Coordinates of C-alpha atoms in Angstrom, one line a residue:
M1 CA 0.0 0.0 0.0
G2 CA 1.5 3.3 -0.9
V3 CA 0.8 6.8 -2.0
R4 CA 2.6 8.3 -5.0
M5 CA 3.2 12.1 -4.9
A6 CA 4.0 14.2 -8.0
L7 CA 7.1 16.2 -7.9
M8 CA 6.8 19.9 -8.6
N9 CA 9.2 19.7 -11.6
E10 CA 8.7 17.8 -14.9
W11 CA 9.2 14.3 -13.6
S12 CA 6.1 12.1 -14.0
V13 CA 4.8 9.6 -11.4
G14 CA 2.7 6.4 -11.5
Q15 CA -0.8 6.0 -10.7
M16 CA -2.1 6.6 -7.1
P17 CA -3.2 3.1 -5.6
K18 CA -6.4 2.8 -3.5
L19 CA -5.9 3.3 0.3
G20 CA -7.6 1.7 3.2
L21 CA -5.1 -0.7 4.9
K22 CA -3.6 0.2 8.2
G23 CA 0.2 0.4 8.6
P24 CA 2.9 2.9 7.5
T25 CA 1.8 5.2 4.7
V26 CA 4.4 5.3 1.9
L27 CA 5.4 8.4 0.1
L28 CA 7.0 7.0 -3.1
G29 CA 9.3 9.2 -5.1
V30 CA 10.5 8.6 -8.7
T31 CA 13.7 8.5 -10.6
M32 CA 15.1 12.1 -10.8
T33 CA 17.7 13.2 -13.3
V34 CA 19.8 16.1 -12.3
L35 CA 21.2 18.0 -15.2
G36 CA 22.9 20.9 -13.6
I37 CA 22.5 24.2 -12.0
M38 CA 19.6 26.7 -12.0
P39 CA 18.4 27.9 -15.5
V40 CA 20.0 31.2 -16.8
V41 CA 17.8 34.2 -16.9
R42 CA 18.6 36.8 -19.4
A43 CA 17.4 40.4 -20.0
A44 CA 14.6 40.7 -22.3
E45 CA 16.3 43.4 -24.4
Q46 CA 19.6 41.4 -25.0
D47 CA 20.8 41.3 -28.5
K48 CA 23.2 39.2 -30.4
V49 CA 26.6 39.2 -28.3
T50 CA 29.8 40.6 -29.8
M51 CA 33.1 40.9 -27.8
M52 CA 34.1 44.5 -26.9
V53 CA 37.5 45.1 -28.4
A54 CA 40.0 46.7 -25.8
P55 CA 42.8 48.8 -27.1
N56 CA 45.1 47.5 -24.2
V57 CA 46.0 44.2 -22.7
A58 CA 45.6 43.5 -19.0
T59 CA 48.8 44.5 -17.1
R60 CA 47.9 42.8 -13.8
D61 CA 46.1 39.9 -12.2
P62 CA 42.3 40.1 -12.1
K63 CA 41.0 42.1 -9.1
N64 CA 37.8 42.0 -7.1
W65 CA 36.2 45.5 -6.7
D66 CA 33.5 46.0 -4.0
W67 CA 31.2 49.0 -4.4
S68 CA 30.2 49.0 -0.6
T69 CA 33.8 49.3 0.7
D70 CA 35.7 51.1 -2.0
N71 CA 35.0 54.7 -2.5
L72 CA 36.7 54.8 -5.8
V73 CA 34.3 52.1 -7.1
A74 CA 31.4 54.1 -5.7
R75 CA 32.5 57.2 -7.7
T76 CA 33.2 55.3 -11.1
V77 CA 30.3 53.0 -11.1
T78 CA 27.0 54.8 -10.9
T79 CA 23.6 53.0 -10.8
T80 CA 19.9 53.7 -11.6
V81 CA 16.7 51.9 -10.7
S82 CA 13.6 52.3 -12.9
G83 CA 11.2 50.3 -10.8
A84 CA 10.1 46.8 -9.4
V85 CA 9.0 44.3 -11.9
N86 CA 6.1 41.9 -11.2
A87 CA 5.6 38.3 -12.2
A88 CA 3.8 39.5 -15.4
G89 CA 6.8 41.4 -16.5
T90 CA 5.2 44.9 -15.6
V91 CA 7.6 47.6 -14.6
L92 CA 6.2 49.3 -11.3
P93 CA 7.5 52.9 -11.0
A94 CA 8.2 54.7 -7.8
G95 CA 5.0 55.5 -5.7
T96 CA 3.0 52.5 -6.8
S97 CA 2.2 49.3 -4.9
F98 CA 5.0 46.6 -5.0
V99 CA 2.5 43.8 -3.9
Q100 CA 1.7 40.9 -6.1
V101 CA -1.9 41.1 -7.1
A102 CA -4.4 39.4 -4.8
D103 CA -1.4 38.0 -2.8
A104 CA 0.5 38.7 0.4
R105 CA 3.8 38.5 -1.5
I106 CA 6.1 41.4 -2.3
V107 CA 7.5 42.0 -5.9
N108 CA 10.9 40.8 -6.3
G109 CA 11.7 41.5 -10.0
F110 CA 13.8 44.6 -10.8
A111 CA 14.7 47.2 -13.6
V112 CA 18.2 48.7 -13.2
G113 CA 21.0 50.3 -15.0
L114 CA 24.7 51.0 -14.4
T115 CA 27.4 53.2 -15.9
I116 CA 31.1 52.3 -15.6
D117 CA 33.6 55.3 -16.1
N118 CA 36.9 53.6 -17.0
T119 CA 38.6 56.7 -18.6
T120 CA 41.6 56.1 -16.1
G121 CA 41.8 52.4 -17.0
Q122 CA 41.0 51.3 -13.5
Y123 CA 39.0 48.3 -14.6
Q124 CA 40.5 45.5 -16.8
A125 CA 39.3 42.3 -18.3
G126 CA 38.8 39.6 -15.7
D127 CA 38.0 42.0 -12.9
T128 CA 34.8 41.6 -10.9
I129 CA 32.6 44.4 -9.5
T130 CA 30.1 43.6 -6.7
I131 CA 27.3 46.1 -6.2
P132 CA 24.6 45.8 -3.4
L133 CA 21.1 45.0 -5.0
Y134 CA 18.3 44.0 -2.6
G135 CA 14.7 44.7 -1.6
E136 CA 13.4 46.0 1.7
M137 CA 10.0 46.4 3.4
I138 CA 9.6 49.0 6.2
S139 CA 6.4 49.3 8.3
D140 CA 4.7 52.8 8.4
N141 CA 5.8 53.2 12.1
T142 CA 9.5 52.3 10.9
V143 CA 9.8 49.8 13.8
N144 CA 9.9 46.8 11.6
R145 CA 12.1 46.3 8.7
Q146 CA 12.6 43.2 6.4
R147 CA 15.5 42.9 3.8
Y148 CA 14.9 40.4 1.2
D149 CA 16.6 38.8 -1.8
L150 CA 15.5 39.8 -5.3
V151 CA 15.0 37.1 -8.0
R152 CA 18.1 35.2 -8.9
A153 CA 19.3 35.7 -12.4
N154 CA 22.5 35.5 -14.5
G155 CA 23.3 36.4 -18.1
V156 CA 25.4 39.1 -19.9
L157 CA 25.4 43.0 -19.9
Q158 CA 26.0 44.8 -23.2
H159 CA 26.7 48.3 -24.4
D160 CA 25.9 49.1 -28.0
K161 CA 25.6 45.5 -28.7
Q162 CA 29.1 44.7 -27.4
M163 CA 29.6 42.5 -24.2
I164 CA 30.6 44.3 -21.1
G165 CA 30.6 41.2 -19.0
A166 CA 28.7 38.3 -17.3
Y167 CA 26.6 39.0 -14.3
E168 CA 25.0 37.1 -11.4
V169 CA 22.3 38.3 -9.0
V170 CA 22.4 36.4 -5.8
G171 CA 22.7 37.0 -2.2
Q172 CA 21.6 40.7 -2.3
A173 CA 24.1 41.7 -4.7
L174 CA 25.0 41.9 -8.6
R175 CA 28.3 40.6 -9.3
L176 CA 29.7 41.7 -12.8
T177 CA 32.7 39.8 -14.2
L178 CA 34.3 42.0 -17.0
Q179 CA 34.8 40.0 -20.2
A180 CA 36.9 42.8 -21.9
T181 CA 38.4 46.0 -20.6
P182 CA 35.7 48.8 -20.9
I183 CA 36.7 51.8 -23.2
G184 CA 35.9 55.1 -21.6
R185 CA 32.3 55.2 -20.2
V186 CA 30.0 52.3 -20.9
D187 CA 26.4 51.7 -19.7
S188 CA 23.9 48.9 -19.6
H189 CA 20.3 48.2 -18.5
L190 CA 18.7 45.0 -17.1
T191 CA 15.1 44.2 -16.6
I192 CA 14.3 40.9 -14.8
T193 CA 10.9 39.6 -14.3
G194 CA 9.7 38.9 -10.8
S195 CA 8.9 35.5 -9.5
T196 CA 5.4 34.1 -8.5
A197 CA 7.1 32.6 -5.5
A198 CA 8.4 36.1 -4.4
P199 CA 9.0 36.7 -0.6
L200 CA 6.3 36.7 1.9
P201 CA 6.4 39.4 4.6
E202 CA 7.6 38.2 8.1
A203 CA 5.1 38.2 10.8
P204 CA 5.9 41.8 12.2
I205 CA 5.7 43.3 8.9
W206 CA 2.5 41.5 7.9
A207 CA 1.0 42.6 11.2
A208 CA 1.7 46.2 10.6
K209 CA -0.3 45.7 7.3
T210 CA 1.1 48.9 5.6
G211 CA 4.4 50.5 4.8
S212 CA 7.0 51.3 2.2
A213 CA 8.8 48.9 -0.1
R214 CA 12.0 49.7 -1.8
I215 CA 14.5 48.3 -4.3
V216 CA 18.2 49.4 -3.7
F217 CA 20.9 49.2 -6.3
G218 CA 24.3 50.8 -5.3
Q219 CA 23.6 54.4 -4.4
T220 CA 20.0 54.7 -5.9
E221 CA 16.7 53.3 -5.0
V222 CA 13.1 53.1 -6.0
V223 CA 10.3 53.3 -3.3
G224 CA 6.9 52.0 -3.5
H225 CA 4.3 51.0 -1.0
F226 CA 2.6 47.8 0.4
A227 CA -0.8 47.2 2.0
F228 CA -1.3 43.5 2.9
A229 CA -4.7 41.8 3.4
S230 CA -5.1 38.6 5.2
R231 CA -4.7 35.7 2.8
F232 CA -5.9 32.5 4.5
Q233 CA -5.1 28.8 4.3
T234 CA -8.3 27.4 3.0
D235 CA -9.8 24.2 4.5
A236 CA -8.5 21.3 2.4
P237 CA -7.6 17.6 3.1
G238 CA -4.0 16.7 4.1
V239 CA -1.6 16.7 1.2
A240 CA 1.9 15.1 1.0
T241 CA 4.2 16.8 -1.5
Q242 CA 7.7 16.1 -2.8
H243 CA 10.4 18.6 -3.8
I244 CA 13.8 18.5 -5.5
F245 CA 16.4 21.2 -4.8
T246 CA 19.5 21.7 -6.9
K247 CA 22.6 23.8 -6.5
S248 CA 25.9 23.8 -8.5
D249 CA 27.5 21.3 -6.2
Q250 CA 24.7 19.6 -4.3
M251 CA 21.0 18.6 -4.5
G252 CA 18.2 17.7 -2.1
V253 CA 15.1 15.7 -2.2
G254 CA 12.3 16.3 0.3
S255 CA 8.8 15.7 1.5
Y256 CA 6.4 17.6 3.5
Y257 CA 2.8 17.2 4.8
Q258 CA 0.1 19.8 5.6
D259 CA -3.6 19.4 6.5
D260 CA -5.2 22.8 6.3
G261 CA -8.6 21.5 7.1
Y262 CA -7.4 19.9 10.4
M263 CA -5.3 23.0 11.3
N264 CA -8.2 25.4 10.9
A265 CA -10.6 23.2 12.7
L266 CA -8.3 23.1 15.6
L267 CA -7.9 26.9 15.7
R268 CA -11.8 27.6 15.7
G269 CA -12.3 24.8 18.1
D270 CA -14.3 22.3 16.0
A271 CA -13.9 19.2 18.0
T272 CA -16.4 17.1 15.8
K273 CA -14.3 17.8 12.7
T274 CA -10.9 17.2 14.2
A275 CA -12.1 13.8 15.7
Q276 CA -13.5 12.9 12.4
I277 CA -10.2 13.6 10.5
R278 CA -8.1 11.7 13.2
E279 CA -10.3 8.7 12.9
N280 CA -10.8 8.5 9.2
D281 CA -8.2 10.5 7.2
Q282 CA -6.1 8.6 5.0
F283 CA -2.8 9.7 6.7
A284 CA -4.2 9.8 10.2
T285 CA -3.7 6.1 11.3
S286 CA -0.1 5.4 10.6
D287 CA 3.4 6.8 10.4
L288 CA 4.2 8.8 7.2
V289 CA 7.2 7.4 5.5
Q290 CA 9.2 9.3 2.7
I291 CA 10.8 6.9 0.1
Q292 CA 12.6 8.3 -2.9
Q293 CA 14.5 6.9 -5.9
V294 CA 17.4 9.2 -7.0
K295 CA 19.7 8.6 -9.9
I296 CA 22.5 11.0 -10.8
E297 CA 23.1 11.0 -14.5
A298 CA 26.3 13.1 -14.4
G299 CA 28.8 13.9 -11.7
T300 CA 30.2 12.2 -8.6
V301 CA 28.2 11.7 -5.4
L302 CA 30.7 12.4 -2.4
S303 CA 28.1 11.8 0.3
V304 CA 24.5 11.2 1.1
N305 CA 23.1 12.6 4.5
S306 CA 19.8 13.1 6.2
S307 CA 19.1 16.6 7.4
S308 CA 16.8 17.7 10.2
G309 CA 13.1 17.4 10.2
Y310 CA 11.4 20.8 10.1
S311 CA 8.0 22.4 10.9
T312 CA 6.2 25.5 9.9
Y313 CA 3.5 27.2 11.9
Y314 CA 1.4 30.2 10.8
V315 CA 0.1 33.5 12.1
V316 CA -3.5 33.4 12.9
D317 CA -6.2 36.0 12.1
K318 CA -10.0 36.1 12.1
N319 CA -11.9 35.6 8.9
K320 CA -15.0 37.5 7.8
N321 CA -17.1 35.2 9.9
G322 CA -15.2 35.9 13.0
D323 CA -13.6 32.5 13.1
Y324 CA -9.8 31.9 13.6
Q325 CA -8.1 30.8 10.6
A326 CA -4.3 30.3 9.7
T327 CA -2.9 32.8 7.3
V328 CA -0.1 32.0 4.8
I329 CA 2.4 34.1 6.8
S330 CA 4.9 32.0 8.7
A331 CA 5.2 32.6 12.5
T332 CA 8.9 32.2 12.4
T333 CA 11.5 34.0 10.3
R334 CA 13.7 31.0 10.1
Q335 CA 13.1 27.2 9.5
M336 CA 12.3 25.3 12.6
N337 CA 14.3 22.3 13.0
T338 CA 12.2 19.8 15.0
E339 CA 14.1 16.5 14.5
P340 CA 17.9 17.1 14.9
T341 CA 20.1 14.7 13.1
Y342 CA 21.5 13.5 16.4
A343 CA 18.1 12.3 17.4
Q344 CA 17.6 10.3 14.2
T345 CA 18.2 6.5 13.9
F346 CA 19.8 4.9 10.9
V347 CA 18.4 1.6 10.1
T348 CA 20.3 -0.9 8.0
I349 CA 18.0 -2.7 5.5
D350 CA 18.6 -5.6 3.1
G351 CA 19.3 -4.4 -0.4
A352 CA 16.7 -6.5 -1.9
A353 CA 14.0 -5.2 0.4
S354 CA 10.8 -3.7 -1.2
D355 CA 9.4 -0.2 -0.6
E356 CA 6.7 -1.9 1.7
T357 CA 9.4 -3.6 3.7
I358 CA 11.5 -0.5 4.1
A359 CA 8.2 1.3 5.4
R360 CA 7.4 -1.4 7.9
E361 CA 11.0 -1.4 9.2
L362 CA 11.2 2.4 9.6
A363 CA 7.7 2.5 11.2
R364 CA 8.9 -0.2 13.7
N365 CA 11.8 2.0 14.6
G366 CA 9.7 5.1 15.1
R367 CA 9.8 8.8 14.1
G368 CA 13.2 9.9 12.9
A369 CA 14.2 6.5 11.5
Y370 CA 15.9 6.5 8.1
T371 CA 18.0 4.6 5.7
T372 CA 20.1 5.3 2.5
R373 CA 21.0 2.6 0.1
L374 CA 23.1 2.5 -3.2
N375 CA 21.3 0.3 -5.6
D376 CA 23.0 -2.1 -8.1
D377 CA 22.0 0.3 -10.9
G378 CA 23.8 3.2 -9.5
S379 CA 20.7 4.8 -8.1
Y380 CA 19.9 5.6 -4.4
T381 CA 16.9 4.6 -2.2
L382 CA 16.4 7.3 0.4
A383 CA 13.7 6.7 3.1
Y384 CA 12.7 8.6 6.3
N385 CA 10.0 8.1 8.9
M386 CA 8.3 11.4 9.4
G387 CA 6.0 10.2 12.2
N388 CA 2.3 10.5 12.7
P389 CA 1.1 14.2 11.6
Y390 CA -1.9 14.0 14.1
T391 CA -0.1 12.8 17.2
E392 CA 3.5 13.7 17.0
W393 CA 3.8 17.1 15.6
G394 CA 2.4 19.2 18.4
I395 CA 3.8 22.5 19.6
D396 CA 4.8 20.6 22.8
N397 CA 7.8 19.5 20.8
F398 CA 9.2 23.1 21.4
H399 CA 8.3 23.2 25.1
D400 CA 6.3 26.4 24.8
G401 CA 3.4 25.4 26.8
S402 CA 0.7 26.7 24.4
F403 CA 0.3 27.8 20.8
S404 CA -0.4 31.5 22.0
T405 CA 2.7 31.6 23.9
F406 CA 4.6 30.3 20.9
L407 CA 3.1 33.2 18.9
Q408 CA 4.0 35.7 21.4
Q409 CA 7.6 34.5 21.7
H410 CA 8.0 34.8 17.9
Q411 CA 6.3 38.3 17.6
A412 CA 3.6 36.6 15.5
T413 CA 0.4 37.4 17.2
G414 CA -0.7 39.6 14.4
A415 CA -4.0 41.5 15.1
L416 CA -5.0 39.2 17.8
T417 CA -5.4 40.7 21.3
L418 CA -4.6 38.9 24.5
A419 CA -8.3 37.9 24.9
D420 CA -8.1 36.5 21.3
L421 CA -5.0 34.5 22.2
K422 CA -6.6 33.1 25.3
Q423 CA -9.6 32.0 23.3
L424 CA -7.5 30.4 20.7
D425 CA -5.8 28.3 23.3
A426 CA -9.1 27.1 24.6
N427 CA -10.4 26.2 21.1
I428 CA -7.2 24.1 20.4
G429 CA -7.6 22.3 23.9
R430 CA -11.2 21.6 23.1
A431 CA -10.5 20.2 19.6
G432 CA -7.0 18.7 20.0
G433 CA -8.1 15.4 21.7
D434 CA -5.3 13.5 23.5
H435 CA -2.7 14.9 21.2
P436 CA -3.4 18.7 20.7
S437 CA -1.1 19.4 17.8
E438 CA -1.6 23.1 18.1
G439 CA -1.4 24.9 14.8
T440 CA -0.2 21.8 13.1
G441 CA 1.1 23.6 10.1
S442 CA 3.4 21.6 7.9
H443 CA 6.2 19.2 8.5
G444 CA 8.9 18.1 6.3
H445 CA 12.3 16.4 5.9
Q446 CA 15.1 16.6 3.3
F447 CA 18.1 14.4 2.1

């Protein structure tokens, strides 16, 4: 018996079998081909590339220039910002809303320009120039600030159809590597479309609801505004999902589970609904076991490791009916690791064991049990017991006493008053049964 889950990329999966048997629930992955690093994102206005011809040859080794720390760079590299760019590719100028339409996310695309004055020959081919490039949200009372990364991108910058250099936007900076020595003054412009997965505001920013948003590039910025409305997690059955993460030198495969219907029933104190889900839901009567088959088509695998399990809890607000409901805003600014690697148990399993056998063995060893196996065909089998989502993922894992205490400790109470928080705890206590998984949220694990 098992459950197959579709990856969020282009890999296909098999048919979902019928459920109904007791025992460990198996989350089956598929063979995944890792082809390399993230896709290249290029500016829309880029033309055919031709190399800029420099009149001189580099007379020294390449040098790294930092705009933030070198005043000479700040004087010879000037920047402009035309606006933020949303997921539809629309440039949003100063004074407009930088919020994604009908969403709680802030726009993370950008339209920028730079001019390099190299009349003194300061910059040569092979040099790199790093310039700050980031976004920031500031509440109207200026108490809360949140700096965020803009959408990652890489490609080439040109001046008059001649290449200036290759750029990469990552880690709140634009890094330009000169492919040729610039002649005199050169300029270039870059427009990168925002992502539908743009950043969500942190709880204090979201609670403030209104404020300014800005994109900063070097010495210039463009300032818009935000006004966040509550966007709720809608009641829905529990869903198990798989992800694949890739970087230039590593990859990860993960699974997570979230039951919005159960979570919201807890928050509004619907004991009948929560009892029904705990008794009859397809994932409620057994441990949840993540099983994935991974095959690396190119490259060398140096190590395979299990990471910590993690949980996500959400800010709570009242909906239009006055009921408590989870929003999409995380109650914490960082991932909450809830199953440290030192508390996990490695289980050795026979190489010929089936997925069902692996699931039973990991379930027998309890939450946090895992195994990794190199198969004869060069693929890897990775499996992890995530535990039971309705009896083992409570806020008691963090020793915070109650869900409202947890929200207060993380400055994530939103618009709720102390009386609201007291009522919220009473609702959870009434609806949680023997294992009140306060604000269940989501739970996941990654190899």
